[in-house]
mmCIF file of C-alpha atoms in Angstrom:
data_model
loop_
_atom_site.group_PDB
_atom_site.id
_atom_site.type_symbol
_atom_site.label_atom_id
_atom_site.label_comp_id
_atom_site.label_asym_id
_atom_site.label_seq_id
_atom_site.Cartn_x
_atom_site.Cartn_y
_atom_site.Cartn_z
ATOM 1 C CA UNK A 143 -27.312 -2.931 10.651
ATOM 2 C CA UNK A 144 -24.807 -5.680 11.387
ATOM 3 C CA UNK A 145 -21.412 -4.248 12.490
ATOM 4 C CA UNK A 146 -19.581 -6.478 9.955
ATOM 5 C CA UNK A 147 -21.710 -5.086 7.142
ATOM 6 C CA UNK A 148 -21.249 -1.528 8.378
ATOM 7 C CA UNK A 149 -17.460 -1.938 8.353
ATOM 8 C CA UNK A 150 -17.275 -4.267 5.361
ATOM 9 C CA UNK A 151 -16.726 -7.999 5.493
ATOM 10 C CA UNK A 152 -13.248 -7.616 6.975
ATOM 11 C CA UNK A 153 -13.546 -4.204 8.597
ATOM 12 C CA UNK A 154 -15.085 -4.815 11.996
ATOM 13 C CA UNK A 155 -12.683 -4.167 14.883
ATOM 14 C CA UNK A 156 -11.554 -7.239 16.785
ATOM 15 C CA UNK A 157 -12.859 -7.587 20.352
ATOM 16 C CA UNK A 158 -9.342 -8.296 21.643
ATOM 17 C CA UNK A 159 -5.961 -7.130 20.349
ATOM 18 C CA UNK A 160 -4.039 -9.246 17.854
ATOM 19 C CA UNK A 161 -0.231 -9.351 17.659
ATOM 20 C CA UNK A 162 0.777 -8.145 14.182
ATOM 21 C CA UNK A 163 4.150 -7.837 12.463
ATOM 22 C CA UNK A 164 4.896 -5.161 9.847
ATOM 23 C CA UNK A 165 8.092 -4.986 7.779
ATOM 24 C CA UNK A 166 9.272 -1.518 6.758
ATOM 25 C CA UNK A 167 11.647 -0.728 3.918
ATOM 26 C CA UNK A 168 12.804 2.250 1.854
ATOM 27 C CA UNK A 169 15.495 2.694 -0.778
ATOM 28 C CA UNK A 170 14.616 6.084 -2.259
ATOM 29 C CA UNK A 171 14.730 9.552 -0.731
ATOM 30 C CA UNK A 172 15.496 10.234 2.910
ATOM 31 C CA UNK A 173 15.227 6.615 4.043
ATOM 32 C CA UNK A 174 15.892 7.106 7.764
ATOM 33 C CA UNK A 175 13.463 10.022 8.042
ATOM 34 C CA UNK A 176 10.804 8.175 6.058
ATOM 35 C CA UNK A 177 11.020 5.083 8.255
ATOM 36 C CA UNK A 178 10.886 7.220 11.413
ATOM 37 C CA UNK A 179 7.814 9.072 10.123
ATOM 38 C CA UNK A 180 6.127 5.790 9.151
ATOM 39 C CA UNK A 181 6.757 4.402 12.648
ATOM 40 C CA UNK A 182 5.193 7.550 14.146
ATOM 41 C CA UNK A 183 2.137 6.946 11.958
ATOM 42 C CA UNK A 184 1.952 3.292 13.041
ATOM 43 C CA UNK A 185 1.981 4.477 16.662
ATOM 44 C CA UNK A 186 -0.967 6.787 15.908
ATOM 45 C CA UNK A 187 -3.128 4.148 14.201
ATOM 46 C CA UNK A 188 -6.528 3.794 15.784
ATOM 47 C CA UNK A 189 -7.082 0.704 17.940
ATOM 48 C CA UNK A 190 -3.324 0.016 17.883
ATOM 49 C CA UNK A 191 -0.943 -0.029 20.851
ATOM 50 C CA UNK A 192 2.421 -1.321 22.043
ATOM 51 C CA UNK A 193 4.305 -0.576 18.820
ATOM 52 C CA UNK A 194 7.898 -1.772 19.154
ATOM 53 C CA UNK A 195 10.411 -1.284 16.358
ATOM 54 C CA UNK A 196 13.740 -2.903 15.562
ATOM 55 C CA UNK A 197 16.909 -1.043 14.817
ATOM 56 C CA UNK A 198 17.144 -0.431 11.063
ATOM 57 C CA UNK A 199 19.527 -2.450 8.917
ATOM 58 C CA UNK A 200 20.881 -1.634 5.469
ATOM 59 C CA UNK A 201 20.515 -4.307 2.796
ATOM 60 C CA UNK A 202 21.026 -4.837 -0.906
ATOM 61 C CA UNK A 203 17.949 -4.408 -3.128
ATOM 62 C CA UNK A 204 16.150 -7.619 -4.111
ATOM 63 C CA UNK A 205 14.468 -7.523 -7.520
ATOM 64 C CA UNK A 206 12.591 -10.099 -9.572
ATOM 65 C CA UNK A 207 16.001 -11.090 -10.971
ATOM 66 C CA UNK A 208 17.594 -11.457 -7.548
ATOM 67 C CA UNK A 209 19.945 -9.201 -5.577
ATOM 68 C CA UNK A 210 20.922 -6.001 -7.397
ATOM 69 C CA UNK A 211 24.136 -4.459 -6.070
ATOM 70 C CA UNK A 212 23.679 -1.478 -8.424
ATOM 71 C CA UNK A 213 20.238 -0.454 -7.139
ATOM 72 C CA UNK A 214 19.923 1.954 -4.207
ATOM 73 C CA UNK A 215 20.325 0.062 -0.920
ATOM 74 C CA UNK A 216 17.375 -0.483 1.388
ATOM 75 C CA UNK A 217 16.934 0.508 4.975
ATOM 76 C CA UNK A 218 14.757 -2.165 6.631
ATOM 77 C CA UNK A 219 13.113 -2.531 10.020
ATOM 78 C CA UNK A 220 10.283 -4.502 11.609
ATOM 79 C CA UNK A 221 7.510 -3.271 13.877
ATOM 80 C CA UNK A 222 5.503 -5.518 16.158
ATOM 81 C CA UNK A 223 2.259 -4.143 17.495
ATOM 82 C CA UNK A 224 -1.029 -4.972 19.122
ATOM 83 C CA UNK A 225 -4.103 -3.997 17.138
ATOM 84 C CA UNK A 226 -7.838 -4.449 17.101
ATOM 85 C CA UNK A 227 -7.957 -3.410 13.444
ATOM 86 C CA UNK A 228 -9.045 -6.211 11.139
ATOM 87 C CA UNK A 229 -6.315 -7.541 8.838
ATOM 88 C CA UNK A 230 -7.924 -5.823 5.850
ATOM 89 C CA UNK A 231 -8.205 -2.484 7.631
ATOM 90 C CA UNK A 232 -4.635 -2.756 8.916
ATOM 91 C CA UNK A 233 -3.437 -3.418 5.359
ATOM 92 C CA UNK A 234 -5.471 -0.448 4.061
ATOM 93 C CA UNK A 235 -3.901 1.723 6.776
ATOM 94 C CA UNK A 236 -0.422 0.574 5.718
ATOM 95 C CA UNK A 237 -1.218 1.457 2.091
ATOM 96 C CA UNK A 238 -2.400 4.926 3.157
ATOM 97 C CA UNK A 239 0.845 5.512 5.057
ATOM 98 C CA UNK A 240 2.848 4.409 2.002
ATOM 99 C CA UNK A 241 0.878 6.781 -0.235
ATOM 100 C CA UNK A 242 1.485 9.714 2.114
ATOM 101 C CA UNK A 243 5.205 9.058 1.686
ATOM 102 C CA UNK A 244 5.106 9.031 -2.096
ATOM 103 C CA UNK A 245 4.832 5.286 -2.728
ATOM 104 C CA UNK A 246 3.890 4.617 -6.333
ATOM 105 C CA UNK A 247 3.208 1.026 -7.394
ATOM 106 C CA UNK A 248 4.733 0.794 -10.876
ATOM 107 C CA UNK A 249 6.672 -2.434 -10.935
ATOM 108 C CA UNK A 250 6.762 -5.452 -8.680
ATOM 109 C CA UNK A 251 9.747 -5.316 -6.312
ATOM 110 C CA UNK A 252 10.850 -1.975 -7.769
ATOM 111 C CA UNK A 253 12.548 0.899 -5.972
ATOM 112 C CA UNK A 254 10.295 2.692 -3.491
ATOM 113 C CA UNK A 255 10.137 5.530 -1.030
ATOM 114 C CA UNK A 256 8.362 3.291 1.484
ATOM 115 C CA UNK A 257 7.241 -0.317 1.621
ATOM 116 C CA UNK A 258 5.077 -1.625 4.468
ATOM 117 C CA UNK A 259 4.288 -5.342 4.415
ATOM 118 C CA UNK A 260 1.963 -7.139 6.780
ATOM 119 C CA UNK A 261 4.066 -10.169 7.703
ATOM 120 C CA UNK A 262 1.864 -11.817 10.316
ATOM 121 C CA UNK A 263 -1.492 -11.177 11.930
ATOM 122 C CA UNK A 264 -1.702 -13.312 15.044
ATOM 123 C CA UNK A 265 -1.792 -16.971 14.045
ATOM 124 C CA UNK A 266 -4.235 -16.292 11.246
ATOM 125 C CA UNK A 267 -3.738 -17.668 7.784
ATOM 126 C CA UNK A 268 -5.310 -15.557 5.074
ATOM 127 C CA UNK A 269 -5.043 -16.245 1.362
ATOM 128 C CA UNK A 270 -6.941 -13.682 -0.692
ATOM 129 C CA UNK A 271 -6.139 -11.767 -3.867
ATOM 130 C CA UNK A 272 -5.420 -8.629 -1.831
ATOM 131 C CA UNK A 273 -3.810 -10.148 1.279
ATOM 132 C CA UNK A 274 -1.748 -13.219 2.145
ATOM 133 C CA UNK A 275 -0.569 -13.748 5.733
ATOM 134 C CA UNK A 276 1.728 -14.973 6.913
ATOM 135 C CA UNK A 277 3.697 -13.239 4.189
ATOM 136 C CA UNK A 278 4.613 -15.994 1.711
ATOM 137 C CA UNK A 279 8.306 -15.056 1.432
ATOM 138 C CA UNK A 280 9.061 -13.793 4.948
ATOM 139 C CA UNK A 281 10.854 -17.025 5.871
ATOM 140 C CA UNK A 282 13.298 -16.416 2.966
ATOM 141 C CA UNK A 283 14.097 -12.798 3.778
ATOM 142 C CA UNK A 284 16.959 -12.032 6.128
ATOM 143 C CA UNK A 285 15.942 -8.350 5.934
ATOM 144 C CA UNK A 286 12.650 -9.344 7.598
ATOM 145 C CA UNK A 287 13.856 -12.053 9.979
ATOM 146 C CA UNK A 288 16.926 -10.283 11.432
ATOM 147 C CA UNK A 289 15.110 -7.076 12.450
ATOM 148 C CA UNK A 290 12.118 -9.095 13.673
ATOM 149 C CA UNK A 291 14.390 -11.164 15.904
ATOM 150 C CA UNK A 292 15.978 -7.914 17.144
ATOM 151 C CA UNK A 293 12.648 -6.603 18.405
ATOM 152 C CA UNK A 294 11.159 -9.961 19.482
ATOM 153 C CA UNK A 295 13.711 -12.687 20.381
ATOM 154 C CA UNK A 296 10.921 -15.247 20.930
ATOM 155 C CA UNK A 297 9.161 -14.537 17.626
ATOM 156 C CA UNK A 298 7.540 -17.290 15.599
ATOM 157 C CA UNK A 299 6.379 -17.135 11.996
ATOM 158 C CA UNK A 300 3.074 -19.031 11.880
ATOM 159 C CA UNK A 301 3.419 -22.247 9.907
ATOM 160 C CA UNK A 302 7.222 -21.889 9.614
ATOM 161 C CA UNK A 303 8.591 -21.940 13.147
ATOM 162 C CA UNK A 304 10.877 -19.850 15.317
ATOM 163 C CA UNK A 305 12.317 -16.783 13.615
ATOM 164 C CA UNK A 306 15.734 -17.500 15.188
ATOM 165 C CA UNK A 307 15.776 -20.973 13.591
ATOM 166 C CA UNK A 308 14.652 -19.631 10.209
ATOM 167 C CA UNK A 309 17.361 -16.979 10.279
ATOM 168 C CA UNK A 310 20.012 -19.521 11.264
ATOM 169 C CA UNK A 311 18.948 -21.778 8.395
ATOM 170 C CA UNK A 312 19.201 -18.848 5.943
ATOM 171 C CA UNK A 313 22.682 -17.905 7.119
ATOM 172 C CA UNK A 314 23.927 -21.481 6.873
ATOM 173 C CA UNK A 315 23.993 -22.106 10.604
ATOM 174 C CA UNK A 316 25.969 -18.968 11.545
ATOM 175 C CA UNK A 317 23.247 -16.852 13.172
#
């Protein structure tokens, strides 16, 4: 049987590692402990190495209506890693980690115990119902760009440019 069929259309491991970027966030429960545990799980993912994580930052919650100063504040971080997992399998792994930490998907952009977003997967551009990379709003999110820049000063968001430039543009030229 073909290895792609055995693993599913998107499940076959990559022959060489791909640089991937994962955003982490939590605004419910023990945020610091949850992020630390999620990072430990990222480090234990099969076919995944060189996991580096930014320092966490605290940010205001962003909802469908915009920033919500009354909602519990988020703790955000970014992990960069090398993986041979396919993008679909990496995303499935992220969803399993979220579930183990009590993530329930009730409302879009609602409060959560843990949120793991696949921001970039190498230079690949994927636009499917279940996965879009690069993440379509990463270039607008200081809570993604600032921690990403912290862990990778030379980072680039495929199709958008240098993370440092994107962050400077967001902050009105005061990065």
